[in-house]
XYZ file of C-alpha atoms in Angstrom:
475
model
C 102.253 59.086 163.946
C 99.760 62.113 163.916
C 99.252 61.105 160.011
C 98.737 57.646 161.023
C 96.263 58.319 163.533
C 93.960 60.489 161.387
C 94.254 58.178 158.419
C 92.984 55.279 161.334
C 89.758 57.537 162.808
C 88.479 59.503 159.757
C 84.843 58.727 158.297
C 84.106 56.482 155.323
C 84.013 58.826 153.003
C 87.460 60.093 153.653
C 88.943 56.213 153.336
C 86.910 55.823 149.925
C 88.657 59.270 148.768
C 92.220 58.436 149.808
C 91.731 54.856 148.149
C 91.178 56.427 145.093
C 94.285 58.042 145.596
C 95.639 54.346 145.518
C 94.151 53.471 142.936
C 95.308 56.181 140.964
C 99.136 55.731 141.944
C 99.270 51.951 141.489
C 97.761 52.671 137.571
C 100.309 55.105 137.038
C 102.910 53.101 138.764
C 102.147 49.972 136.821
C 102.212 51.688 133.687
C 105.939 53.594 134.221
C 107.199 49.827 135.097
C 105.637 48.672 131.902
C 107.521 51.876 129.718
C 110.689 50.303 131.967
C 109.845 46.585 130.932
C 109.020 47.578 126.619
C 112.586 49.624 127.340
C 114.203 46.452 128.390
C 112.618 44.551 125.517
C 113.662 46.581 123.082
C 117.384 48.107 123.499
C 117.316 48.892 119.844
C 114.431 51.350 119.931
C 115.310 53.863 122.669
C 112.878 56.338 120.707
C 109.634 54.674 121.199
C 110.754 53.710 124.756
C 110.680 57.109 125.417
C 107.947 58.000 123.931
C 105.791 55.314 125.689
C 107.258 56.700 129.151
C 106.223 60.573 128.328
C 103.020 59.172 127.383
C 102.943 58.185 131.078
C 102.600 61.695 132.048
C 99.182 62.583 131.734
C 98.155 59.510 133.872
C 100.564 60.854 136.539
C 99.236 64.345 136.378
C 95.938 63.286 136.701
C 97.213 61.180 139.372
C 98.469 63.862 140.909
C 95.474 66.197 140.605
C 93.018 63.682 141.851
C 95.401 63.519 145.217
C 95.347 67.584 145.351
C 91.655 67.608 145.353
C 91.410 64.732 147.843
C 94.038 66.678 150.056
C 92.107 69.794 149.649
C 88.168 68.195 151.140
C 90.524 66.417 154.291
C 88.693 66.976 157.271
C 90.906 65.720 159.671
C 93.489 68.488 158.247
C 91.452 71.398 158.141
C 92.371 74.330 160.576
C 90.467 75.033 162.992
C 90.707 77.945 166.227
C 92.838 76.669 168.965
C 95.076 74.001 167.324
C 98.296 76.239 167.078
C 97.963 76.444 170.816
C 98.963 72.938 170.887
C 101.260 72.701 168.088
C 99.091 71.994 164.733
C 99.044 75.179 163.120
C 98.412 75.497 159.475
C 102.139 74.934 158.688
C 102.059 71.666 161.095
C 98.545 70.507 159.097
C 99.977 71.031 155.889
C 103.057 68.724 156.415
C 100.215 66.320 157.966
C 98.177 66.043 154.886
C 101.146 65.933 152.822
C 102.277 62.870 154.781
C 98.762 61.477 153.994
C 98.864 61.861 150.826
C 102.192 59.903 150.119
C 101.059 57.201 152.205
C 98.454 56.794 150.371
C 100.609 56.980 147.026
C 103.039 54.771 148.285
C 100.320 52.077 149.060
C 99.414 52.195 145.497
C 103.020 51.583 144.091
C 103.851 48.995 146.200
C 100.457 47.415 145.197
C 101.899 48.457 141.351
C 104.975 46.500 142.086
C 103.705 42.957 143.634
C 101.157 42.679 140.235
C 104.045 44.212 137.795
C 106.214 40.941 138.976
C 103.494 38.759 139.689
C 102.306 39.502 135.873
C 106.349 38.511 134.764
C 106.180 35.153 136.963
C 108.386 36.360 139.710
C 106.250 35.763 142.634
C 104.420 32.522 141.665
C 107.752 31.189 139.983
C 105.404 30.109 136.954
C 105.466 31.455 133.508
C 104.088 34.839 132.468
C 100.521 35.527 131.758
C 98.366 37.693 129.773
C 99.311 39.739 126.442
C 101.092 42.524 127.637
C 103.991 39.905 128.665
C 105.163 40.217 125.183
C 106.343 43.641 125.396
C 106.403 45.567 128.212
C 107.009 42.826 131.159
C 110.555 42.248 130.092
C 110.314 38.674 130.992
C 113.632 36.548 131.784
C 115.327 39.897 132.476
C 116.414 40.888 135.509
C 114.841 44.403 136.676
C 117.059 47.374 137.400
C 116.547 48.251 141.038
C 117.450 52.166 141.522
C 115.133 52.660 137.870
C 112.272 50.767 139.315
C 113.036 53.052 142.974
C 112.911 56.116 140.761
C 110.043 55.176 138.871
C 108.093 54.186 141.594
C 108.220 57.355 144.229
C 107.592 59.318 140.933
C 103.697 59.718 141.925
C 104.266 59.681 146.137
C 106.970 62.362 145.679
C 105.190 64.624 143.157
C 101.572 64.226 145.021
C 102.995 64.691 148.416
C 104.851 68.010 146.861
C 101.602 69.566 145.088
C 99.960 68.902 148.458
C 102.671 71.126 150.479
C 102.500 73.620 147.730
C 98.581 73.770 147.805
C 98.189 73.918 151.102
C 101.080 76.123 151.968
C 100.321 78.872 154.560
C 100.084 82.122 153.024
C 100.260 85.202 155.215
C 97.669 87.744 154.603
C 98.133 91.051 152.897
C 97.946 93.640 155.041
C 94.663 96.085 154.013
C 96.158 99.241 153.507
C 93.849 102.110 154.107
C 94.307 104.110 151.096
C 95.489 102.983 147.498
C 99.358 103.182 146.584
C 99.891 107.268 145.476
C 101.162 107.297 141.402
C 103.935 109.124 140.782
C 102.234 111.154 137.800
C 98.830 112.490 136.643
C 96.589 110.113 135.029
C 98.091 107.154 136.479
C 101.247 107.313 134.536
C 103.479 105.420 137.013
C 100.122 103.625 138.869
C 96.792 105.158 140.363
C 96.631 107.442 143.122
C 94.361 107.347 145.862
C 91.177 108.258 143.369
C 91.249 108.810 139.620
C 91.048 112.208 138.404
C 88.927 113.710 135.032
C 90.590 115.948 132.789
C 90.492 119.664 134.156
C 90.431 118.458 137.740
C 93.151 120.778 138.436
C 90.998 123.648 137.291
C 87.455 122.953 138.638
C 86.102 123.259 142.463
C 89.983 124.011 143.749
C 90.627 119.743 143.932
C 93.863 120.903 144.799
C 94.836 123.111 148.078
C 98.266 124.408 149.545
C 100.005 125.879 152.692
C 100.339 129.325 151.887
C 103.581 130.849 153.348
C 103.503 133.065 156.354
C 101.958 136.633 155.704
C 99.069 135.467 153.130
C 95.594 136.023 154.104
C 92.594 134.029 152.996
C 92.478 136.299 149.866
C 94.830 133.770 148.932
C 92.739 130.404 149.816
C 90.051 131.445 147.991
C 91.777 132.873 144.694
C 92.847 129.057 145.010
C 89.404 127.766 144.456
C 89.702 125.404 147.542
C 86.005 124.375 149.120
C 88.129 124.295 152.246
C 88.795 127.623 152.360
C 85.926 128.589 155.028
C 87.357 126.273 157.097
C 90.863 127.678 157.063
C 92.441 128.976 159.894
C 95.185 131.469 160.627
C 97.426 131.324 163.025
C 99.280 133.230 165.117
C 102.541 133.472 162.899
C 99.739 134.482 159.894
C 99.957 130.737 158.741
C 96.949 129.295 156.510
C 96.361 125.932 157.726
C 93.828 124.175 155.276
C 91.819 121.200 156.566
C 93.307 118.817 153.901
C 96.810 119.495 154.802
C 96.060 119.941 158.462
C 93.231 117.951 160.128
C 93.989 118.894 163.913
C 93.449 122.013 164.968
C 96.135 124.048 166.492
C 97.602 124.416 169.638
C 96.742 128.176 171.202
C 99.779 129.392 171.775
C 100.693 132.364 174.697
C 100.062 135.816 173.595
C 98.312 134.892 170.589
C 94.730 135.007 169.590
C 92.809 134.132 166.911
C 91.340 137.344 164.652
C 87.569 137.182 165.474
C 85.566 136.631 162.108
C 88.352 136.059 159.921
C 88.290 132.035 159.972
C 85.680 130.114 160.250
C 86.590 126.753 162.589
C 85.254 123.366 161.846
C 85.260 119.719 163.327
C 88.014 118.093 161.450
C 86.123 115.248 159.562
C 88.218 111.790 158.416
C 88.665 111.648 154.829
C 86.917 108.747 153.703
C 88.559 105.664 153.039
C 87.752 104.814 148.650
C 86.509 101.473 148.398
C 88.970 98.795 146.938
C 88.388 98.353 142.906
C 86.302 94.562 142.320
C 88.664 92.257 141.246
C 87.957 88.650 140.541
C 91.156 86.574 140.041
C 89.187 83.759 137.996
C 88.836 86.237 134.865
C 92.675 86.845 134.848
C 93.649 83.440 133.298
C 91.148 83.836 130.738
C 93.357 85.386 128.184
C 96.569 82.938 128.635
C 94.413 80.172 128.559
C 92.593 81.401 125.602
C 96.401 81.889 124.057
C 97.839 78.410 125.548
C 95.036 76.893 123.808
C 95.749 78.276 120.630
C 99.317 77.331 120.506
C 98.245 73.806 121.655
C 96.056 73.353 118.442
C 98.610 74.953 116.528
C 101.801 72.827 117.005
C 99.373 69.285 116.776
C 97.867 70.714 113.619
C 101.867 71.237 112.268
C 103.422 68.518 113.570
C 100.306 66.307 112.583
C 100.548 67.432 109.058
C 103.990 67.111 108.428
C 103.834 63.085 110.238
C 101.768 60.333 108.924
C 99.141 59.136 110.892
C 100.057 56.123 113.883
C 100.629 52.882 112.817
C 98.706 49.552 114.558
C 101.028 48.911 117.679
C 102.443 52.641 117.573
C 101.735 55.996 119.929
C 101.024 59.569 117.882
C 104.401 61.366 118.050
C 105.915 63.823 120.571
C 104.782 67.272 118.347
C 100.783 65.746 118.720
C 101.441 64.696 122.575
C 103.010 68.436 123.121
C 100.304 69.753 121.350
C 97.547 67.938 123.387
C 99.542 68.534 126.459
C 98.943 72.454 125.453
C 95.463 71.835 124.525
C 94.883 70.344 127.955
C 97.107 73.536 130.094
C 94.899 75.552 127.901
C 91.285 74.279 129.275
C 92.153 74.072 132.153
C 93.720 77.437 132.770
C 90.315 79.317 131.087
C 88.197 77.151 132.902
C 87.760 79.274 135.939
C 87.187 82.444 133.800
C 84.618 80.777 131.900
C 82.571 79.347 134.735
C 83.000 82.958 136.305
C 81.515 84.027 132.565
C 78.968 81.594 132.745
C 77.389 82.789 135.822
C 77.502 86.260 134.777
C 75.231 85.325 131.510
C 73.003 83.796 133.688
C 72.502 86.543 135.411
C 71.702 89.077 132.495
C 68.990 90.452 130.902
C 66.390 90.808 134.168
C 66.815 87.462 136.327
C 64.359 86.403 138.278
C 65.480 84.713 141.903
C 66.284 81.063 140.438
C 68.814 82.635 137.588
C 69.997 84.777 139.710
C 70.694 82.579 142.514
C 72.134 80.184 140.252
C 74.453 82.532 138.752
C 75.689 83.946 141.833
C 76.573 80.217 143.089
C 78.629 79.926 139.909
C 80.370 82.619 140.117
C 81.773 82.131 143.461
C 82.369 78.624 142.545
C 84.498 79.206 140.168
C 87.902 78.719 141.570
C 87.137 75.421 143.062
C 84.951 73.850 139.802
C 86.590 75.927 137.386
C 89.883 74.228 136.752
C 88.549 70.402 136.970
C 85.748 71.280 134.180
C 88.750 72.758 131.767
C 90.243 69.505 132.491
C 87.656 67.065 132.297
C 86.781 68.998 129.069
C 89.958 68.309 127.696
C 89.930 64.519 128.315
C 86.534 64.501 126.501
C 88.259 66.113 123.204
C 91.399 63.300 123.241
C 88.319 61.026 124.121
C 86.997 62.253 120.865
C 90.126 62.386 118.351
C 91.226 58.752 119.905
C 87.604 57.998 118.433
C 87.918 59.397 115.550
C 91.828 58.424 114.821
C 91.656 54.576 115.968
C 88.566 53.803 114.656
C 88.320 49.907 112.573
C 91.141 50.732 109.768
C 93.572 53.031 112.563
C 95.452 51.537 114.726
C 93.916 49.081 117.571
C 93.788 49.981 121.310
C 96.037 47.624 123.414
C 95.389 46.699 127.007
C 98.249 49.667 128.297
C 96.215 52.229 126.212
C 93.235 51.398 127.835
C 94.280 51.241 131.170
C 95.679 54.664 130.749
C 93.093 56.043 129.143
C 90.955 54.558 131.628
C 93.303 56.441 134.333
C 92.938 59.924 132.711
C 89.312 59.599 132.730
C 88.781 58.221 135.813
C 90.751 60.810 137.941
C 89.613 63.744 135.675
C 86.041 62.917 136.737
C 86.379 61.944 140.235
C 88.868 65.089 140.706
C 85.588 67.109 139.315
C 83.386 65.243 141.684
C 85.305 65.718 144.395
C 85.512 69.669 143.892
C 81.729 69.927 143.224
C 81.271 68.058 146.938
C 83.536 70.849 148.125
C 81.799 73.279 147.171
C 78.383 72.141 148.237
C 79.953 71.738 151.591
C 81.476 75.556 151.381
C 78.405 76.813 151.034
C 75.902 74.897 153.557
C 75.666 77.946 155.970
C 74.203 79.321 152.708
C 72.030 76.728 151.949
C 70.945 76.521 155.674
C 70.371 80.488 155.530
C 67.980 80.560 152.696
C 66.361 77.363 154.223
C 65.359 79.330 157.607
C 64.319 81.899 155.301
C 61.750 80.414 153.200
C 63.542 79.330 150.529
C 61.344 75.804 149.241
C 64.120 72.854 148.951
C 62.842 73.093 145.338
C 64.214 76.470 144.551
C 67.748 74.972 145.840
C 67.564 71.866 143.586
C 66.451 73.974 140.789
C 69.195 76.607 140.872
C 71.413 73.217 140.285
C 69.628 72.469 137.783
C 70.202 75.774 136.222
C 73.823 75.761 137.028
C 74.665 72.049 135.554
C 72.290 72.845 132.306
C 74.401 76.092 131.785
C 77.768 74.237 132.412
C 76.478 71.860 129.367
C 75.884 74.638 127.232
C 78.479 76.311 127.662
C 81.087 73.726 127.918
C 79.605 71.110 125.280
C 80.312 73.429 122.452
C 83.527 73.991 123.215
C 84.693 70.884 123.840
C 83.052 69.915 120.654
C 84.821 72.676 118.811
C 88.299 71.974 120.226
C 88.203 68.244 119.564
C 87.089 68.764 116.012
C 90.389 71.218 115.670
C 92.283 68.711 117.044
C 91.273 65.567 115.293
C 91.677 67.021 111.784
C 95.323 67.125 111.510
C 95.233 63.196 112.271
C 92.592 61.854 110.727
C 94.155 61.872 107.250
């Protein structure tokens, strides 16, 4: 009821979002009952049924990405201080949006399934219209109810299960005050609490001990410890150093300090080394860099050792693997590149609009990152469809299309929907540099700067990979 209720009172903009979502799921939906319907047709080709419904999967994940990203900019699920007092924490919002998000789904496959059988004559009782009837409606058969179930919660299930995933609640690591201690010099079993140059053991005393009872402060400085003025003895003839004991100690009865033999100092706190930079969007560089490798690499074998699609046929499972790799590929280096991107623009003396304009890349990253790999990934199929089913390939059928028109679709609304994110991440920003000074034109150049570098960077590449990828085919 609590997901019913938000769905009801959120803003337009929300509604136009989620319908996408709809959209999305009754395209994929209608296109897994068609693979069901051209299975039906054809008993005697189990093969190319199958291959038509893996072909359904990059519809779904786009599907399924578009509902992440619509799940991710939900207002009316967004935590906020002094909700878990009355039940809605972030574990409570997180089931809520996930609820959202398969009622939205399951709109769109129910929508799926009234024009799947009003297409095969069902509803209207009259005979079947249009040309996919031929082939994938399965006309005059009767439809297998727990396949069409299956087939149809496919998108609600898996959207409604990235959602919970996404939006999981993820405890905090604790901040530790010091770095985990290595077990050897150098960092042989991990770092210690600050790195060490050869001959640190040797130079300025880095290194200071207890001495045992009876030594004197002979001892301490033979050591070569910068502590050893402040050492103190003890009553017992105990060197206390003020690395291995901060506090000073306790007077004890009948015991007193030798005057002018120690030296006694504040103990100061040893300061806390700051944490190493680390940017997680540079650490998927490398596998995507590698995932797109072995992507071009099994379509460019499998597409050589097949001949190219026939009119009426799909490429083969080796070239959809290999795209599917392409794809994982893009996407996964797309964060590390826009992180890269931002650094160039940055380089070589910027003046405030680079510099701004790099710095809002670079912390965009994470949340543009990933839809630009992908959307540059569905312009390179874009491309080899182009190039492989041109006027002699084979002809694009209304199924294709739709699909196609699926992928691209989501890709670029998912993308769209990020960017808007981010804009809205970032208004106290924008709102800072406004009370500042900052002219509205400065603003609305950095994005300039920022979409213009995207371009250049990305265009290439894209370019590049689609060429790779269309030349095994196109033969």
């Amino acid at each position: 009821m609590l997901a019913l209720r938000l769905t009801r009172t959120a803003h337009l903009a929300v509604h136009l979002r989620r319908l996408l979502v709809a959209v999305a799921s009754a395209g994929t939906g209608f296109l897994l009952l068609c693979a069901l319907g051209y299975a039906l047709s054809h008993p005697d080709t189990p093969g190319a049924a199958a291959l038509r419904l893996a072909w359904c999967a990059a519809p779904l994940a786009a599907a399924v990405q578009l509902a992440v990203a619509v799940a991710r900019t939900d207002p009316g699920t967004r935590p906020r201080s002094g909700l878990s007092a009355i039940g809605l924490g972030p574990g409570r919002l997180m089931a809520v949006s996930a609820t959202t998000t398969a009622l939205s789904a399951v709109l769109g496959s129910v929508a799926a399934l009234f024009l799947f059988l009003h297409l095969r004559g069902d509803l209207t009782g009259g005979p079947p219209s249009g040309r996919v009837a031929a082939d994938a409606l399965a006309v005059g058969q009767s439809l297998p109810a727990p396949a069409v179930l299956t087939l149809l919660v496919l998108v609600p299930v898996l959207a409604s299960a990235a959602v919970a995933h996404t939006l999981r609640p993820r405890d905090p690591r604790p901040a530790t005050a010091t770095a985990p201690r290595g077990y050897g010099r150098f960092g042989a079993y991990g770092w210690g609490k600050a790195r060490e140059t050869f001959g640190a053991y040797g130079r300025f005393g880095s290194r200071t001990a207890t001495a045992s009872a009876g030594s004197g402060p002979a001892d301490a400085i033979a050591a070569g410890s910068p502590a050893a003025g402040a050492a103190r003895v003890g009553a017992g003839g105990t060197l206390r150093t003020q690395a291995s004991d901060p506090r000073p100690p306790a007077p004890t009865d009948g015991a007193a300090e030798t005057p002018g033999s120690t030296q006694t100092l504040d103990p100061q706190p040893e300061p806390t080394p700051a944490p190493t930079p680390h940017s997680p969007n540079t650490t998927a560089l490398p596998w995507g860099i590698a995932v797109l490798a072995a992507g071009l690499t099994v379509e460019t074998y499998t597409g050589n050792a097949s001949a190219a699609p026939t009119p009426g046929t799909a490429p083969s499972a080796g070239v959809l693997v290999g795209w599917a790799l392409t794809a994982l590929g893009l996407a996964l280096a797309g964060p590390g590149l826009t992180h890269l991107c931002g650094r160039l623009l940055q380089a070589a003396r910027p003046g405030a609009l680079r510099l701004l304009a790099g710095r809002v890349l670079m912390e965009e990253s994470h949340r543009i990152g990933r839809p630009l790999g992908v959307v540059a990934a569905v312009a390179a199929a874009a491309y080899v469809a182009a190039t492989v089913y041109d006027g002699d390939g084979p002809a694009f059928g209304p199924l294709a299309t739709l699909g196609a028109l699926l992928v691209a679709g989501c890709t670029v609304a998912t993308l769209l929907t990020a960017a808007v994110a981010a804009k809205h991440a970032r208004a106290d920003t924008t709102d800072a540099l406004l009370r500042l000074g900052a002219p509205p034109s400065t603003l609305r150049g950095a994005a300039a700067v920022r979409a213009a570098a995207l371009l250049a960077l990305f265009g290439p590449l894209t370019l590049i990979v689609a060429v790779l990828a269309a030349l095994p085919l196109d033969h």
